[in-house]
Short mmCIF file of C-alpha atoms in Angstrom, two decimals:
data_model
loop_
_atom_site.label_atom_id
_atom_site.label_comp_id
_atom_site.label_asym_id
_atom_site.label_seq_id
_atom_site.Cartn_x
_atom_site.Cartn_y
_atom_site.Cartn_z
CA MET A 1 148.06 36.44 111.47
CA LEU A 2 146.69 39.11 113.20
CA THR A 3 149.18 42.08 115.21
CA VAL A 4 148.10 43.38 118.59
CA ARG A 5 149.42 46.45 119.50
CA TYR A 6 149.15 47.82 123.09
CA PHE A 7 148.86 51.09 124.73
CA ALA A 8 149.61 52.81 127.80
CA GLY A 9 148.46 50.67 130.53
CA ALA A 10 147.78 47.62 128.27
CA ARG A 11 151.31 47.92 126.98
CA ALA A 12 152.33 47.74 130.73
CA ALA A 13 150.31 44.99 132.00
CA ALA A 14 151.23 42.88 128.77
CA GLY A 15 155.27 43.80 129.04
CA ARG A 16 155.01 44.50 125.58
CA SER A 17 154.35 46.75 122.62
CA ALA A 18 153.10 44.51 120.10
CA GLU A 19 152.83 40.93 119.17
CA THR A 20 151.35 38.60 116.81
CA VAL A 21 149.22 35.64 117.14
CA PRO A 22 146.89 33.55 114.72
CA ALA A 23 144.12 34.51 112.75
CA GLY A 24 140.82 32.84 112.61
CA ARG A 25 139.31 34.27 115.84
CA SER A 26 136.77 36.78 117.40
CA LEU A 27 137.73 39.68 119.56
CA ASP A 28 136.25 37.67 122.42
CA GLU A 29 138.18 34.87 121.58
CA LEU A 30 141.73 36.59 121.21
CA THR A 31 141.26 38.81 124.50
CA ALA A 32 140.73 35.38 126.56
CA GLU A 33 143.67 34.07 125.07
CA LEU A 34 145.84 37.28 125.58
CA ALA A 35 144.48 37.10 129.54
CA GLN A 36 145.64 33.67 129.59
CA ARG A 37 148.70 33.95 127.92
CA HIS A 38 149.72 37.62 130.19
CA GLY A 39 147.54 37.13 133.22
CA ASN A 40 145.36 38.90 135.89
CA SER A 41 146.95 42.22 135.17
CA LEU A 42 146.12 42.57 131.44
CA ALA A 43 142.91 40.68 132.13
CA ARG A 44 141.72 43.61 133.86
CA VAL A 45 142.87 46.35 131.47
CA LEU A 46 140.95 44.08 128.55
CA THR A 47 137.54 43.89 130.01
CA ALA A 48 137.91 48.32 130.21
CA ALA A 49 139.65 48.66 127.12
CA SER A 50 138.51 49.39 123.90
CA PHE A 51 139.52 48.20 120.27
CA LEU A 52 140.32 49.22 116.90
CA VAL A 53 140.39 46.62 114.07
CA ASP A 54 142.20 48.28 111.38
CA GLY A 55 141.76 51.62 112.85
CA VAL A 56 138.07 51.50 112.94
CA ALA A 57 136.33 50.81 116.58
CA CYS A 58 135.20 47.22 117.27
CA HIS A 59 131.58 47.17 118.87
CA ASP A 60 130.31 43.28 118.18
CA ARG A 61 132.81 41.33 119.72
CA SER A 62 131.54 38.22 118.23
CA THR A 63 132.62 39.01 114.67
CA PRO A 64 135.65 37.26 113.13
CA LEU A 65 138.54 39.00 113.03
CA PRO A 66 140.05 39.35 109.40
CA ALA A 67 143.38 38.01 108.29
CA GLY A 68 145.87 40.42 108.64
CA ALA A 69 144.27 42.87 110.68
CA THR A 70 145.89 45.20 113.10
CA ILE A 71 144.27 45.38 116.49
CA ASP A 72 144.90 48.17 119.03
CA VAL A 73 144.04 47.79 122.74
CA LEU A 74 143.26 51.05 124.34
CA PRO A 75 142.87 51.32 127.68
CA PRO A 76 140.66 53.74 129.71
CA PHE A 77 142.80 57.17 129.35
CA ALA A 78 142.84 59.74 132.06
CA GLY A 79 142.31 63.88 131.78
CA GLY A 80 141.69 65.90 129.08
#
């Protein structure tokens, strides 16, 4: 399993702060599934979001995610 945690606007768009999903997929595949599951509002957030996999920025969205990983969805933040 994978744990997906949503922050800020991603949390509002998903309607939850976290969920678990089956492992065995890449970040691209995961985000496609999440967009389909939660609709256009989350899909828009996911296109602009950054992702952490077990606390490390993920830049290769085609690499398979390790089972048991925690994926943090971080939408762009305003302010400074």
